[in-house]
PDB file with one MODEL, atoms N, CA, C and O in Angstrom:
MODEL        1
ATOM      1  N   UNK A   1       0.817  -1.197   0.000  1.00  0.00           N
ATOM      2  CA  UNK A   1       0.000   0.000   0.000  1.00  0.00           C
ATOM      3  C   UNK A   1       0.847   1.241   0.000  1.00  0.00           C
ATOM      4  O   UNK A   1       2.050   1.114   0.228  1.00  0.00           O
ATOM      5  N   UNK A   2       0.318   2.471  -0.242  1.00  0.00           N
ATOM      6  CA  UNK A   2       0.723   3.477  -0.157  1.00  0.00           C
ATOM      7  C   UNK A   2      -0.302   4.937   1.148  1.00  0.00           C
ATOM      8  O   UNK A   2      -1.518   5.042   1.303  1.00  0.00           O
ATOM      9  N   UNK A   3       0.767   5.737   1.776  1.00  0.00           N
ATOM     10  CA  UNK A   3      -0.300   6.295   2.995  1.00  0.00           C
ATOM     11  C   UNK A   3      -0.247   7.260   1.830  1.00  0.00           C
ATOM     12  O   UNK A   3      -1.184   6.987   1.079  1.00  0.00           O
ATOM     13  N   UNK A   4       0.406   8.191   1.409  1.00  0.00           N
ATOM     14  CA  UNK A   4      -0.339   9.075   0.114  1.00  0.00           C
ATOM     15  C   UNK A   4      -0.469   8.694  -1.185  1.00  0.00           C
ATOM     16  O   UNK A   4       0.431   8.286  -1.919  1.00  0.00           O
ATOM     17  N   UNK A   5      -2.191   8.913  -1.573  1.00  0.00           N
ATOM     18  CA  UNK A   5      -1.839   8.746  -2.711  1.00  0.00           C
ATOM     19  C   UNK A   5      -2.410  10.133  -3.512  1.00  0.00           C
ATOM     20  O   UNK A   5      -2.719  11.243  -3.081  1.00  0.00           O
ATOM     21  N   UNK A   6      -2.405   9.519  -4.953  1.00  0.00           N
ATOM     22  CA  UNK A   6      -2.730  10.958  -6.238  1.00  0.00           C
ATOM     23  C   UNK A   6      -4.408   9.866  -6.479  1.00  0.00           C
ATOM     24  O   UNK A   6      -4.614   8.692  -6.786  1.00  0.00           O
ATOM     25  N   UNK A   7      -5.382  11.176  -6.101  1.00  0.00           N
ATOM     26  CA  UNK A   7      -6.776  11.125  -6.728  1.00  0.00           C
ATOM     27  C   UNK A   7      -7.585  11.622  -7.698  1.00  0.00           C
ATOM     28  O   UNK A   7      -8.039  12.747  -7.492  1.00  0.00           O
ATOM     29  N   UNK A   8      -7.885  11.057  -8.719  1.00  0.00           N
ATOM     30  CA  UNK A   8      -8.306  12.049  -9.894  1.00  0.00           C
ATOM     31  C   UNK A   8      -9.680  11.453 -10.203  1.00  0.00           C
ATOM     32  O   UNK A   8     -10.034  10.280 -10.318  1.00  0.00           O
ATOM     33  N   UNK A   9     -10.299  12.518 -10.297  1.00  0.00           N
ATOM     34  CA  UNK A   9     -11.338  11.970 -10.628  1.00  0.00           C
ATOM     35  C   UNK A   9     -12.242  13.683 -11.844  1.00  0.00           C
ATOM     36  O   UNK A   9     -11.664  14.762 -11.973  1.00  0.00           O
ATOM     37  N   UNK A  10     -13.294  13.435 -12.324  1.00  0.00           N
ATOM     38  CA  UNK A  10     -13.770  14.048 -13.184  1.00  0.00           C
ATOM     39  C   UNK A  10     -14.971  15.485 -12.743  1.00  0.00           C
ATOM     40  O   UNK A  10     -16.083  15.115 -12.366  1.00  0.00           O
ATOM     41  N   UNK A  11     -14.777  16.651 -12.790  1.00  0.00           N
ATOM     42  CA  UNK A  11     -15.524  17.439 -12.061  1.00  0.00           C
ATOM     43  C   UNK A  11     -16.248  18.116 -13.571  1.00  0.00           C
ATOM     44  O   UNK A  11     -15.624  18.659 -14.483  1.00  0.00           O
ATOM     45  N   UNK A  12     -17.809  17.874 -13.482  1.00  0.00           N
ATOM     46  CA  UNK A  12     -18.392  18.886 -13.961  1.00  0.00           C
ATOM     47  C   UNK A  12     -18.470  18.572 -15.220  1.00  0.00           C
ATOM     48  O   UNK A  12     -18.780  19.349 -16.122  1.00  0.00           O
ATOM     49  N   UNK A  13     -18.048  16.821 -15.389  1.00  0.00           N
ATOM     50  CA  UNK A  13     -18.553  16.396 -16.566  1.00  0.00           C
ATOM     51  C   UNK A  13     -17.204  16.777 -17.356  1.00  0.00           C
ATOM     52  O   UNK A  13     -17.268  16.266 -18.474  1.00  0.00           O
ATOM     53  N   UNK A  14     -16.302  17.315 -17.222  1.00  0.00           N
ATOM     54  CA  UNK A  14     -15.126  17.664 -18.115  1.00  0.00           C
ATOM     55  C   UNK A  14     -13.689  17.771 -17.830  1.00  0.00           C
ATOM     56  O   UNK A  14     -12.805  17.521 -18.650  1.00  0.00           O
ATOM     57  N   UNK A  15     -13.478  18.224 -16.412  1.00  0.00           N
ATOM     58  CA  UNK A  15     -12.671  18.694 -16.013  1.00  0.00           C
ATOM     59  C   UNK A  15     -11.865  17.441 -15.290  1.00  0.00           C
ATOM     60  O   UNK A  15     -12.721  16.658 -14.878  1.00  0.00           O
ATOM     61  N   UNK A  16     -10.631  16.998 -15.007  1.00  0.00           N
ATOM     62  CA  UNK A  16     -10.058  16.413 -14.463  1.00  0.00           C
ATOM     63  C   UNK A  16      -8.653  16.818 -13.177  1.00  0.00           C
ATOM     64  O   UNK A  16      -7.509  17.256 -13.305  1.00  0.00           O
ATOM     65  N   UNK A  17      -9.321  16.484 -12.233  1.00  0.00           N
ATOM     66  CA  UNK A  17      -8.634  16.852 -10.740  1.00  0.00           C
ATOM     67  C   UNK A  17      -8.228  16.437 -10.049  1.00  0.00           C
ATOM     68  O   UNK A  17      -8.990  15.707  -9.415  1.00  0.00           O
ATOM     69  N   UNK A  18      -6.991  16.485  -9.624  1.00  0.00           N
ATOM     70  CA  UNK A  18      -5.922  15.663  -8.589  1.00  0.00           C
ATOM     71  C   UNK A  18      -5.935  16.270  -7.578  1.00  0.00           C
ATOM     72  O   UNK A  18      -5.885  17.493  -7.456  1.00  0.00           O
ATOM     73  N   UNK A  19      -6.024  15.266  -6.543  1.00  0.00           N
ATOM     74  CA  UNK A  19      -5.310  16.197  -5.540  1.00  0.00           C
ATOM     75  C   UNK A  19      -4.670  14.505  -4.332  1.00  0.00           C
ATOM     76  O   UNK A  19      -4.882  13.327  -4.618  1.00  0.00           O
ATOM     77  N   UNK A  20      -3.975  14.988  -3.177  1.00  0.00           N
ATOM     78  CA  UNK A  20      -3.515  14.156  -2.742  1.00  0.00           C
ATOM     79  C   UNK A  20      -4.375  13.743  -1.041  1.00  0.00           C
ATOM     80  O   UNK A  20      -4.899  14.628  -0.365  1.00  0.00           O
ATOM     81  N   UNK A  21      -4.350  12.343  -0.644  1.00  0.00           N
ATOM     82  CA  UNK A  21      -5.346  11.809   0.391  1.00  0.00           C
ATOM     83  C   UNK A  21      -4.568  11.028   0.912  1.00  0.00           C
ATOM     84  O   UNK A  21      -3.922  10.246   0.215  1.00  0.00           O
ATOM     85  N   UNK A  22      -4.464  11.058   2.113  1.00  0.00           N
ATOM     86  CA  UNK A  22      -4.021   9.884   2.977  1.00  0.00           C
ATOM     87  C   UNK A  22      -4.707   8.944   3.100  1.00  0.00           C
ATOM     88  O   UNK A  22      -5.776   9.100   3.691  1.00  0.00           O
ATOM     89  N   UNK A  23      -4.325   7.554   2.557  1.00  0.00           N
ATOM     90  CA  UNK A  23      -5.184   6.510   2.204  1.00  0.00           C
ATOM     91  C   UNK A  23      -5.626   5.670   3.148  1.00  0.00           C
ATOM     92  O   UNK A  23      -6.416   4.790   2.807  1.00  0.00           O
ATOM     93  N   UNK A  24      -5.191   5.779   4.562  1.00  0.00           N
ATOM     94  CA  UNK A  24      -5.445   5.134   5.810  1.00  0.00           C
ATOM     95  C   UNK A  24      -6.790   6.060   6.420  1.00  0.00           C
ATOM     96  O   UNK A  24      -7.516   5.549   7.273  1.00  0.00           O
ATOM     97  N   UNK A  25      -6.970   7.015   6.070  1.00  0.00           N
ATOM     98  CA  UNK A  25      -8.164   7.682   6.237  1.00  0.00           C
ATOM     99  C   UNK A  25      -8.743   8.300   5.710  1.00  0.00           C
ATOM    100  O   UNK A  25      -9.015   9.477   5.947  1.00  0.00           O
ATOM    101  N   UNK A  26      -9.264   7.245   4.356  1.00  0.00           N
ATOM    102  CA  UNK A  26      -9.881   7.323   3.022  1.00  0.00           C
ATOM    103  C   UNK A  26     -11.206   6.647   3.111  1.00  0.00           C
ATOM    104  O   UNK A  26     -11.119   5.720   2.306  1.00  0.00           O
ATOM    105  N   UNK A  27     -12.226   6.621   3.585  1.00  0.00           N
ATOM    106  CA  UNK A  27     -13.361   4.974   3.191  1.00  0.00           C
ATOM    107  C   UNK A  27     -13.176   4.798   1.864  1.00  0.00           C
ATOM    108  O   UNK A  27     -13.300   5.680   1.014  1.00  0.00           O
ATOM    109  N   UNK A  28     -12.822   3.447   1.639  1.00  0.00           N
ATOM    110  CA  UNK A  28     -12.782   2.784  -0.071  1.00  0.00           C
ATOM    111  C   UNK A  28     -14.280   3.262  -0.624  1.00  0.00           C
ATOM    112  O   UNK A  28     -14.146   4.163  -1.453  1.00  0.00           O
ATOM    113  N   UNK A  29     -15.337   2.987  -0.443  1.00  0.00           N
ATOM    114  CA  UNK A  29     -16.745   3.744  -0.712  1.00  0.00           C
ATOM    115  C   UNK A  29     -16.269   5.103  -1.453  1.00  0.00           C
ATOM    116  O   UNK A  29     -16.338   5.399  -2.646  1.00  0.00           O
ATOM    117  N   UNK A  30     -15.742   5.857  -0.310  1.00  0.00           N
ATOM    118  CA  UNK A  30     -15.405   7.388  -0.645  1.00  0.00           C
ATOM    119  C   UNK A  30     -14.388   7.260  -2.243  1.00  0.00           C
ATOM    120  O   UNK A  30     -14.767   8.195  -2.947  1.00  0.00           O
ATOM    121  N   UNK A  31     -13.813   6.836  -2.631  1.00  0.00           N
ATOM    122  CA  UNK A  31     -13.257   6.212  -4.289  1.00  0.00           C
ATOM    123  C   UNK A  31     -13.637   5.909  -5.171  1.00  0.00           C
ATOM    124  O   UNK A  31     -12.976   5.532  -6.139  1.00  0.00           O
ATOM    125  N   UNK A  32     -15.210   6.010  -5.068  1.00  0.00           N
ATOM    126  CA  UNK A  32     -16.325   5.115  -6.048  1.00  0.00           C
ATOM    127  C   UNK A  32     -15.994   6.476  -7.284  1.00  0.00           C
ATOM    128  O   UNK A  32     -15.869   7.643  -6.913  1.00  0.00           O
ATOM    129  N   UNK A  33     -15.901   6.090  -8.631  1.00  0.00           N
ATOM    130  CA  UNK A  33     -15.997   7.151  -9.973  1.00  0.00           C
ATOM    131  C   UNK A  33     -14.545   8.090  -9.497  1.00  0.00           C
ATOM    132  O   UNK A  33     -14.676   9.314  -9.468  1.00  0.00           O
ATOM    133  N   UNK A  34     -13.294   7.530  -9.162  1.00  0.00           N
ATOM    134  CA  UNK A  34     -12.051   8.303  -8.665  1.00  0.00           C
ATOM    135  C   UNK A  34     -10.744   7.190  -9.144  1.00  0.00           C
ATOM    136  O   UNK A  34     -10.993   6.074  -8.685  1.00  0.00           O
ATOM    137  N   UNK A  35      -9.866   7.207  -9.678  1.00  0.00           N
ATOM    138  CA  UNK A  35      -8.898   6.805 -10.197  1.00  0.00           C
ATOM    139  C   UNK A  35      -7.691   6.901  -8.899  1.00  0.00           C
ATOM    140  O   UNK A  35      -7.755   7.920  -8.212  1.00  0.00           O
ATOM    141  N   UNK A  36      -6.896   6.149  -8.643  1.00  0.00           N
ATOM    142  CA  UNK A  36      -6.072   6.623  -7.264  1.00  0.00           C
ATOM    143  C   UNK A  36      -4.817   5.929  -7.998  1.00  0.00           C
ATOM    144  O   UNK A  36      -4.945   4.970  -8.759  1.00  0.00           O
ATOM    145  N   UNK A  37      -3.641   6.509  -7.688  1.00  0.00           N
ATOM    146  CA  UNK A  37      -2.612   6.099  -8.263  1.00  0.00           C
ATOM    147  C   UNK A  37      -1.523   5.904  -6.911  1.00  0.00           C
ATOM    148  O   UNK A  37      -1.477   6.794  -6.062  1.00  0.00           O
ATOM    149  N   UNK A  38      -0.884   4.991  -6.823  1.00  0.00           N
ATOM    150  CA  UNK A  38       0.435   5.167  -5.402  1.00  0.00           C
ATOM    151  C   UNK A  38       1.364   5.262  -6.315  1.00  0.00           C
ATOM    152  O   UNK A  38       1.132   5.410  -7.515  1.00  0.00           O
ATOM    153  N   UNK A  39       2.405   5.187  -5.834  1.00  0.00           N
ATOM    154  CA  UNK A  39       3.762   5.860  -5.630  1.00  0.00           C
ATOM    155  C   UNK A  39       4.078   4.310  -6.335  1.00  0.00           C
ATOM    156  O   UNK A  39       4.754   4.588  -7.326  1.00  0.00           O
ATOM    157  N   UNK A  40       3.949   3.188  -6.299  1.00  0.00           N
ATOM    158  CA  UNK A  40       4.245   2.162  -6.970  1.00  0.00           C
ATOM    159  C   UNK A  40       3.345   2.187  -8.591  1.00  0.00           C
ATOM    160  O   UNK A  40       3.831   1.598  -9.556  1.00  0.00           O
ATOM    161  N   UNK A  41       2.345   2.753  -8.668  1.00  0.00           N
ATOM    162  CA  UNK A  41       2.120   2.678  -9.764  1.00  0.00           C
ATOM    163  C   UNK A  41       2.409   3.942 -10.868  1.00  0.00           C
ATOM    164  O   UNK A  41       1.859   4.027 -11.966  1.00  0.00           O
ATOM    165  N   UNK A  42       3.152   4.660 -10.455  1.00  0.00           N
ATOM    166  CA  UNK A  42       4.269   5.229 -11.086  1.00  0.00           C
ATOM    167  C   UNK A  42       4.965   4.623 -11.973  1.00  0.00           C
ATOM    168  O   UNK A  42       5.178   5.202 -13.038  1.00  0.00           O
ATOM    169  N   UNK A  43       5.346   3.658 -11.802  1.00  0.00           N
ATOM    170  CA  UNK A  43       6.322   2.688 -12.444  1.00  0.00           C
ATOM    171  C   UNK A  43       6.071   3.215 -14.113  1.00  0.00           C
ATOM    172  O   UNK A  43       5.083   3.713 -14.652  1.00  0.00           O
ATOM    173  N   UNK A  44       7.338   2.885 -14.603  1.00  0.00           N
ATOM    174  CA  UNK A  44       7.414   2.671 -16.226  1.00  0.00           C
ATOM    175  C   UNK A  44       7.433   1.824 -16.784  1.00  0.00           C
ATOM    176  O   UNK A  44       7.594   1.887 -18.003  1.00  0.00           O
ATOM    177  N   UNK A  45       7.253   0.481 -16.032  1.00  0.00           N
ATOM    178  CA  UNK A  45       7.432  -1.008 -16.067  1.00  0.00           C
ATOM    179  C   UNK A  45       6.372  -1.256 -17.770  1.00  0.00           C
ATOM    180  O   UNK A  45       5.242  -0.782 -17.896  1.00  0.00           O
ATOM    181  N   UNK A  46       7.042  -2.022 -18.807  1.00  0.00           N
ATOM    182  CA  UNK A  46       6.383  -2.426 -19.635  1.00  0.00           C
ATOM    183  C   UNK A  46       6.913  -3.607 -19.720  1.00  0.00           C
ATOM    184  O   UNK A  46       7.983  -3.902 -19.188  1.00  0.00           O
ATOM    185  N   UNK A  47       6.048  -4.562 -20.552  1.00  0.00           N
ATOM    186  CA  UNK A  47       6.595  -5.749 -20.772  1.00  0.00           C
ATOM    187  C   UNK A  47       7.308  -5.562 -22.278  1.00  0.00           C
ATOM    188  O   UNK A  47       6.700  -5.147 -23.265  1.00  0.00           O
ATOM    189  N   UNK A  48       8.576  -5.914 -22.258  1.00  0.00           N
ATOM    190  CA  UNK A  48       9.502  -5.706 -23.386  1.00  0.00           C
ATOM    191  C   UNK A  48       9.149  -7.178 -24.515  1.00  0.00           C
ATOM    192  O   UNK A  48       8.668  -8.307 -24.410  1.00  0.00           O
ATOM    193  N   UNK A  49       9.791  -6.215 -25.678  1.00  0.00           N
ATOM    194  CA  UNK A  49       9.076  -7.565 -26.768  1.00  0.00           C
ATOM    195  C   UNK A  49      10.350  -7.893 -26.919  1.00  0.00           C
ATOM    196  O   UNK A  49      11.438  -7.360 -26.702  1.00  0.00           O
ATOM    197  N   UNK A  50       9.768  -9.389 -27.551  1.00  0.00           N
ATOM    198  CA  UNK A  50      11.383 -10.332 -27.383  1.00  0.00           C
ATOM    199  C   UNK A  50      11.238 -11.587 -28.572  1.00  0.00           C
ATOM    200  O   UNK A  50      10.127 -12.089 -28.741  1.00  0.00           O
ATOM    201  N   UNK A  51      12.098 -11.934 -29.162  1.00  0.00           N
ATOM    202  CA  UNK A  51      11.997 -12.576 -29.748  1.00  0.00           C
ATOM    203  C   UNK A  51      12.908 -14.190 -29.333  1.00  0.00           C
ATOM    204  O   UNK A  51      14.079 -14.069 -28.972  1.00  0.00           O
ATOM    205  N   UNK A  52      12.434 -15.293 -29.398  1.00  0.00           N
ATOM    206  CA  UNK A  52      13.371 -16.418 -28.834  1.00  0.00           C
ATOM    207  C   UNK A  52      12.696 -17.322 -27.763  1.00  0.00           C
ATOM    208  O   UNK A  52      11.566 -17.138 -27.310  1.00  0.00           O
ATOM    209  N   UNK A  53      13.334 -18.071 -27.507  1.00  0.00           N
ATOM    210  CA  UNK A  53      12.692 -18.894 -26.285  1.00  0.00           C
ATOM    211  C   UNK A  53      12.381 -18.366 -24.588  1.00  0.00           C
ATOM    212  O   UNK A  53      11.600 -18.851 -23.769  1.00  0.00           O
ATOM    213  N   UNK A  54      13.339 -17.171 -24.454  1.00  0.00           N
ATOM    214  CA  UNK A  54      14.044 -17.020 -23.212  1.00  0.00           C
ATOM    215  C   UNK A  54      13.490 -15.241 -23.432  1.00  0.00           C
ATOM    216  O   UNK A  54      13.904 -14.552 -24.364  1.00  0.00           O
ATOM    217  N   UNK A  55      12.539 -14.754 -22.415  1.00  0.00           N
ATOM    218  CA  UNK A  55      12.509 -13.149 -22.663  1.00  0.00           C
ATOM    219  C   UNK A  55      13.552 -12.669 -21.858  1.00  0.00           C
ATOM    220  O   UNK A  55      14.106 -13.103 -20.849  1.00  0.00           O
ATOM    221  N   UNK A  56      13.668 -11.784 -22.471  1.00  0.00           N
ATOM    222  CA  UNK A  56      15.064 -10.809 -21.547  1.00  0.00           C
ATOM    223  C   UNK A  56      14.935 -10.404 -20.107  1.00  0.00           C
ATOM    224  O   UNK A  56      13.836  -9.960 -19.774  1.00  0.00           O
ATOM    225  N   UNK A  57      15.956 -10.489 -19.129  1.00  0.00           N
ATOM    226  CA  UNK A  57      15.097 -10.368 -17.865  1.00  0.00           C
ATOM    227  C   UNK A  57      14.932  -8.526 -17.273  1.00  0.00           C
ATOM    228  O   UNK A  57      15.710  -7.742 -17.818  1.00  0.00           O
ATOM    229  N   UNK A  58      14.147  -8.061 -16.425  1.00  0.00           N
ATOM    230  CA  UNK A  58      13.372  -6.843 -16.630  1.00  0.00           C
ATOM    231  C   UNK A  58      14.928  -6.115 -16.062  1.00  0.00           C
ATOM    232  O   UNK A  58      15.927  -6.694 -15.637  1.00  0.00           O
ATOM    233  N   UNK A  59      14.726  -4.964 -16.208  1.00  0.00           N
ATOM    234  CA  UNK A  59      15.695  -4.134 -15.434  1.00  0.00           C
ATOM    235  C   UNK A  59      15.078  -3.156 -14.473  1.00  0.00           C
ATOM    236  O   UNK A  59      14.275  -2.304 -14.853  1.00  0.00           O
ATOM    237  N   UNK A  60      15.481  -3.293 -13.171  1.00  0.00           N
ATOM    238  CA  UNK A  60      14.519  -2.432 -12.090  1.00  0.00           C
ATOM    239  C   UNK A  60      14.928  -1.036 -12.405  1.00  0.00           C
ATOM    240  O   UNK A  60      14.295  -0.014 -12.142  1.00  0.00           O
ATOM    241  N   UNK A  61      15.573  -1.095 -12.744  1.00  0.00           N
ATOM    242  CA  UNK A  61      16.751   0.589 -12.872  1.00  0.00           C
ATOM    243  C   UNK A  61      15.606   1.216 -14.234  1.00  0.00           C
ATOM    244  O   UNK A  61      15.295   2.406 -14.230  1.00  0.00           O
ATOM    245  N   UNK A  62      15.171   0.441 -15.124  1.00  0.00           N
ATOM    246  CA  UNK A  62      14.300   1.011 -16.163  1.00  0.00           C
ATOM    247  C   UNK A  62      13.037   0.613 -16.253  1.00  0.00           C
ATOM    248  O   UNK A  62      12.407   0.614 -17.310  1.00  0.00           O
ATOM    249  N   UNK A  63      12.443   0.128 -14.791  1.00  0.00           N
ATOM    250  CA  UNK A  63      11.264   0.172 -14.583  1.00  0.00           C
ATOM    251  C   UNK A  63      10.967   1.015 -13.262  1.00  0.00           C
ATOM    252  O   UNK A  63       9.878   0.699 -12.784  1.00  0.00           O
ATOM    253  N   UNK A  64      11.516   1.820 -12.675  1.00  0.00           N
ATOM    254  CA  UNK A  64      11.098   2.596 -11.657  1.00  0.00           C
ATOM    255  C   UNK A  64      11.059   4.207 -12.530  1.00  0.00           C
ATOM    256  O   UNK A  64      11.590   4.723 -13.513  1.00  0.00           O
ATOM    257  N   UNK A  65       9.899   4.630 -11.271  1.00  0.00           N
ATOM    258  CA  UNK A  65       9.845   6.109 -11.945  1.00  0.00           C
ATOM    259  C   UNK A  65      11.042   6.829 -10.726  1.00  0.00           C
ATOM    260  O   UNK A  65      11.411   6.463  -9.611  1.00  0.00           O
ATOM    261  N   UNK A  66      11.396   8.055 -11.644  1.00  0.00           N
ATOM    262  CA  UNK A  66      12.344   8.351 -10.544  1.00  0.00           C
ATOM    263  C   UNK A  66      11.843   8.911  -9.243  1.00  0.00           C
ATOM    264  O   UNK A  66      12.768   9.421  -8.612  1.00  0.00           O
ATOM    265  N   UNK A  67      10.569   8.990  -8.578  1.00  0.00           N
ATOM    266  CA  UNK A  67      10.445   9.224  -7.270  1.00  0.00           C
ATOM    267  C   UNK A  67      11.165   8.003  -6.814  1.00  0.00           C
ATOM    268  O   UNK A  67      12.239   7.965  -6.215  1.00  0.00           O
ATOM    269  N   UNK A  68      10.498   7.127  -7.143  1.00  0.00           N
ATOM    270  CA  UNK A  68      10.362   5.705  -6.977  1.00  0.00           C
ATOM    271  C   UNK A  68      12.370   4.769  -6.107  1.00  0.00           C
ATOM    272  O   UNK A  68      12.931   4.134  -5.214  1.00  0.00           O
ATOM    273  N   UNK A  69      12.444   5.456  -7.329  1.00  0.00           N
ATOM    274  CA  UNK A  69      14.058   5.193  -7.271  1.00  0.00           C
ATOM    275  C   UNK A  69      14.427   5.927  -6.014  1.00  0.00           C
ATOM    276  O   UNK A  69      14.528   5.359  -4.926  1.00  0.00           O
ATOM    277  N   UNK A  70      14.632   7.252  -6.210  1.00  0.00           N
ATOM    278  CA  UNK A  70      14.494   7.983  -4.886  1.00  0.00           C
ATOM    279  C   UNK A  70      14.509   7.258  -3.763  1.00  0.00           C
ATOM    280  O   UNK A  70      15.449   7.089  -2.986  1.00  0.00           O
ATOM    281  N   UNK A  71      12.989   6.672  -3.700  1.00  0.00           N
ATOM    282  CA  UNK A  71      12.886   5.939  -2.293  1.00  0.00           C
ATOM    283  C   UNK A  71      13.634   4.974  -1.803  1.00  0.00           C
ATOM    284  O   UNK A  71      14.142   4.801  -0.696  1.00  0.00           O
ATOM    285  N   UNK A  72      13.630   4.150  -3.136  1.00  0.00           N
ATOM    286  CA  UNK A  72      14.930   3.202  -2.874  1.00  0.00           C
ATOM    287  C   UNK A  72      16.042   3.244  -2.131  1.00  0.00           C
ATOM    288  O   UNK A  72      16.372   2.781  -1.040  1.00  0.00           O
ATOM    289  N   UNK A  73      16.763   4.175  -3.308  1.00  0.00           N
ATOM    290  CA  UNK A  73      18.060   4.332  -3.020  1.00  0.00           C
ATOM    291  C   UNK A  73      18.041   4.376  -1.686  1.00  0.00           C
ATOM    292  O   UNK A  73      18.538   3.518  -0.957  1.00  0.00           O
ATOM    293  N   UNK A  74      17.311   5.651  -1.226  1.00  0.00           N
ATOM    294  CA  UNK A  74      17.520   5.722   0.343  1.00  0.00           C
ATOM    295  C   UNK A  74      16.930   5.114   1.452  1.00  0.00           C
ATOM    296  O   UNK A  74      17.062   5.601   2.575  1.00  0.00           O
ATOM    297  N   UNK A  75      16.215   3.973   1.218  1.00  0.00           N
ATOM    298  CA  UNK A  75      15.537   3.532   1.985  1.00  0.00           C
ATOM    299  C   UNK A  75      14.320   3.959   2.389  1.00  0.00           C
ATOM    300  O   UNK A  75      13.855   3.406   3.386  1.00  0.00           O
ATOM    301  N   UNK A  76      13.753   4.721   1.914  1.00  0.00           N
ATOM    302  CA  UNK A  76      12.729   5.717   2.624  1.00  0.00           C
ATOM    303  C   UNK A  76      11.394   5.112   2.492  1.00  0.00           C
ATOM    304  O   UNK A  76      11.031   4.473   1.505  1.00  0.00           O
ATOM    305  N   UNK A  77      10.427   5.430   3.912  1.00  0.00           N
ATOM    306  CA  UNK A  77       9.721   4.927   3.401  1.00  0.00           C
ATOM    307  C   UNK A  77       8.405   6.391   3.327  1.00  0.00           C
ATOM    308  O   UNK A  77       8.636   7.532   3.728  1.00  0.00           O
ATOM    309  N   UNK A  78       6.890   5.842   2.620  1.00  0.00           N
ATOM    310  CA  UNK A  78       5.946   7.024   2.134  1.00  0.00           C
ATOM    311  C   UNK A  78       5.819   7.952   3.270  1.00  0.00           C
ATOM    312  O   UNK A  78       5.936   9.166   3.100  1.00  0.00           O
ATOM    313  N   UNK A  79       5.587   7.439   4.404  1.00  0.00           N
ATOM    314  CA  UNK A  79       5.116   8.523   5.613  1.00  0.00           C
ATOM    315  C   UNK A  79       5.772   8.487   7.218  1.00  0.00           C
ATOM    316  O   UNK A  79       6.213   9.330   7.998  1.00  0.00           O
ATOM    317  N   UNK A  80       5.564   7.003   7.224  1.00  0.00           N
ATOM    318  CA  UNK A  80       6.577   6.139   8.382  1.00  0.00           C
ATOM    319  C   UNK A  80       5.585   5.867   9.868  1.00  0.00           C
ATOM    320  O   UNK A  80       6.007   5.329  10.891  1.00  0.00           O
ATOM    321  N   UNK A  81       4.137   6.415   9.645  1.00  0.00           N
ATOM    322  CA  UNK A  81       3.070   6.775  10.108  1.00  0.00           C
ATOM    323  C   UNK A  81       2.667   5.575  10.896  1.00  0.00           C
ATOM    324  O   UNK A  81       2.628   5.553  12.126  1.00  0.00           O
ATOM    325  N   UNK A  82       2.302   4.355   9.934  1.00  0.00           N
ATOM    326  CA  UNK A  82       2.285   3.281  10.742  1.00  0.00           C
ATOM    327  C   UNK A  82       3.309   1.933  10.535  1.00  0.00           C
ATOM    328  O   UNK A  82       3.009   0.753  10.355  1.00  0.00           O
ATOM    329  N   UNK A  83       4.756   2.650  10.644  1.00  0.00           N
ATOM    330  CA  UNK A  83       5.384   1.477  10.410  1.00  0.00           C
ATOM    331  C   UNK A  83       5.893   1.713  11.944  1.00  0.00           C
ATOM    332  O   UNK A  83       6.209   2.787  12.455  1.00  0.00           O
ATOM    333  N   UNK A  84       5.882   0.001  12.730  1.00  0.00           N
ATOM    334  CA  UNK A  84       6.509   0.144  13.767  1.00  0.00           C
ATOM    335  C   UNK A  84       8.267   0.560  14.384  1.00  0.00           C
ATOM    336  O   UNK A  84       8.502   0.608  15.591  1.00  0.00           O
TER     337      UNK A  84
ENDMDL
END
């Protein structure tokens, strides 16, 4: 999971609006017609085309977005809110 995420959803029949929610005190209900994206689905991850018996194996380095990486590198985690 992710404690922030990005919420978009459609205002006014046209308009499209983000904004950010702490997802531990979100009701899933409250998401109904809202798109929510975490910090993992960032990713650039595609499945690469391949030709042969054997597909090529993925590269994490060119499937992270660079927040993503970010976190990595340093260990970090989204909020630290409820990690013991």
């Amino acid at each position: 999971g992710s404690c922030a995420v990005a919420v978009s959803k459609i205002v006014d029949g046209k308009k499209v609006v983000t904004f950010a929610v702490n997802s531990c005190l979100r009701p899933l209900a409250a998401m109904d017609g809202c798109a929510v994206t975490t910090v993992e689905g960032l990713s650039r991850c595609t499945a690469p085309a391949f030709s042969g018996s054997q597909p090529p194996k993925p590269s994490l380095k060119n499937a992270l977005h660079p927040v993503t990486e970010r976190f990595s590198a340093r260990s970090s985690l989204q909020c630290g809110f409820c990690t013991p």
